[in-house]
């Protein structure tokens, strides 16, 4: 398994249509209800959820697993910002 944040500048070779599992961190300092494990039919949907829906304090220690590859919080953000990301990104506020 590799960690995308460690592989700086590496080409993103993720299959965005593969199934994905998202493991949000458990931030004990947060007053929000913890968000648990979620499975997605497509990695692109998991990346979108992590960036657009998941509170930032849970993204920090989150892990996304796709085809036995793991991506941490910064790695998930890079997947979302990649030119290969197939979904329409939310407009910047």
mmCIF file with all atom_site columns, C-alpha atoms in Angstrom, residues 20-25 33-40 42-56 58-59 62-64 76-77 80 85 87-88 90:
data_model
loop_
_atom_site.group_PDB
_atom_site.id
_atom_site.type_symbol
_atom_site.label_atom_id
_atom_site.label_alt_id
_atom_site.label_comp_id
_atom_site.label_asym_id
_atom_site.label_entity_id
_atom_site.label_seq_id
_atom_site.pdbx_PDB_ins_code
_atom_site.Cartn_x
_atom_site.Cartn_y
_atom_site.Cartn_z
_atom_site.occupancy
_atom_site.B_iso_or_equiv
_atom_site.pdbx_formal_charge
_atom_site.auth_seq_id
_atom_site.auth_comp_id
_atom_site.auth_asym_id
_atom_site.auth_atom_id
_atom_site.pdbx_PDB_model_num
ATOM 1  C CA . UNK A 1 20 ? -14.034 2.930  -2.115  1.00 0.00 ? 20 UNK A CA 1
ATOM 2  C CA . UNK A 1 21 ? -14.063 2.911  1.670   1.00 0.00 ? 21 UNK A CA 1
ATOM 3  C CA . UNK A 1 22 ? -13.745 6.085  3.712   1.00 0.00 ? 22 UNK A CA 1
ATOM 4  C CA . UNK A 1 23 ? -12.512 5.985  7.294   1.00 0.00 ? 23 UNK A CA 1
ATOM 5  C CA . UNK A 1 24 ? -12.968 9.460  8.851   1.00 0.00 ? 24 UNK A CA 1
ATOM 6  C CA . UNK A 1 25 ? -10.868 10.279 11.895  1.00 0.00 ? 25 UNK A CA 1
ATOM 7  C CA . UNK A 1 33 ? -21.378 13.909 16.122  1.00 0.00 ? 33 UNK A CA 1
ATOM 8  C CA . UNK A 1 34 ? -18.646 11.502 14.971  1.00 0.00 ? 34 UNK A CA 1
ATOM 9  C CA . UNK A 1 35 ? -18.927 10.283 11.406  1.00 0.00 ? 35 UNK A CA 1
ATOM 10 C CA . UNK A 1 36 ? -18.140 6.610  10.945  1.00 0.00 ? 36 UNK A CA 1
ATOM 11 C CA . UNK A 1 37 ? -16.975 4.347  8.179   1.00 0.00 ? 37 UNK A CA 1
ATOM 12 C CA . UNK A 1 38 ? -18.721 4.690  4.804   1.00 0.00 ? 38 UNK A CA 1
ATOM 13 C CA . UNK A 1 39 ? -18.554 2.582  1.676   1.00 0.00 ? 39 UNK A CA 1
ATOM 14 C CA . UNK A 1 40 ? -19.084 4.110  -1.773  1.00 0.00 ? 40 UNK A CA 1
ATOM 15 C CA . UNK A 1 42 ? -17.391 4.886  -6.817  1.00 0.00 ? 42 UNK A CA 1
ATOM 16 C CA . UNK A 1 43 ? -14.193 6.481  -5.525  1.00 0.00 ? 43 UNK A CA 1
ATOM 17 C CA . UNK A 1 44 ? -15.182 9.796  -7.138  1.00 0.00 ? 44 UNK A CA 1
ATOM 18 C CA . UNK A 1 45 ? -18.252 9.936  -4.879  1.00 0.00 ? 45 UNK A CA 1
ATOM 19 C CA . UNK A 1 46 ? -16.128 9.153  -1.822  1.00 0.00 ? 46 UNK A CA 1
ATOM 20 C CA . UNK A 1 47 ? -13.675 11.930 -2.697  1.00 0.00 ? 47 UNK A CA 1
ATOM 21 C CA . UNK A 1 48 ? -16.534 14.379 -3.258  1.00 0.00 ? 48 UNK A CA 1
ATOM 22 C CA . UNK A 1 49 ? -18.108 13.458 0.086   1.00 0.00 ? 49 UNK A CA 1
ATOM 23 C CA . UNK A 1 50 ? -14.798 13.782 1.927   1.00 0.00 ? 50 UNK A CA 1
ATOM 24 C CA . UNK A 1 51 ? -14.069 17.239 0.526   1.00 0.00 ? 51 UNK A CA 1
ATOM 25 C CA . UNK A 1 52 ? -17.532 18.764 0.201   1.00 0.00 ? 52 UNK A CA 1
ATOM 26 C CA . UNK A 1 53 ? -19.525 17.140 3.020   1.00 0.00 ? 53 UNK A CA 1
ATOM 27 C CA . UNK A 1 54 ? -17.136 15.899 5.692   1.00 0.00 ? 54 UNK A CA 1
ATOM 28 C CA . UNK A 1 55 ? -16.324 18.475 8.381   1.00 0.00 ? 55 UNK A CA 1
ATOM 29 C CA . UNK A 1 56 ? -12.689 19.544 8.024   1.00 0.00 ? 56 UNK A CA 1
ATOM 30 C CA . UNK A 1 58 ? -12.665 14.736 10.365  1.00 0.00 ? 58 UNK A CA 1
ATOM 31 C CA . UNK A 1 59 ? -10.826 14.997 7.034   1.00 0.00 ? 59 UNK A CA 1
ATOM 32 C CA . UNK A 1 62 ? -9.220  10.408 7.361   1.00 0.00 ? 62 UNK A CA 1
ATOM 33 C CA . UNK A 1 63 ? -8.160  7.546  5.122   1.00 0.00 ? 63 UNK A CA 1
ATOM 34 C CA . UNK A 1 64 ? -9.640  6.557  1.779   1.00 0.00 ? 64 UNK A CA 1
ATOM 35 C CA . UNK A 1 76 ? -7.797  12.966 -0.793  1.00 0.00 ? 76 UNK A CA 1
ATOM 36 C CA . UNK A 1 77 ? -7.640  16.721 -1.391  1.00 0.00 ? 77 UNK A CA 1
ATOM 37 C CA . UNK A 1 80 ? -10.264 16.124 -5.726  1.00 0.00 ? 80 UNK A CA 1
ATOM 38 C CA . UNK A 1 85 ? -11.298 13.984 -11.238 1.00 0.00 ? 85 UNK A CA 1
ATOM 39 C CA . UNK A 1 87 ? -17.176 14.995 -11.280 1.00 0.00 ? 87 UNK A CA 1
ATOM 40 C CA . UNK A 1 88 ? -18.058 18.667 -11.300 1.00 0.00 ? 88 UNK A CA 1
ATOM 41 C CA . UNK A 1 90 ? -18.479 22.648 -6.030  1.00 0.00 ? 90 UNK A CA 1
#
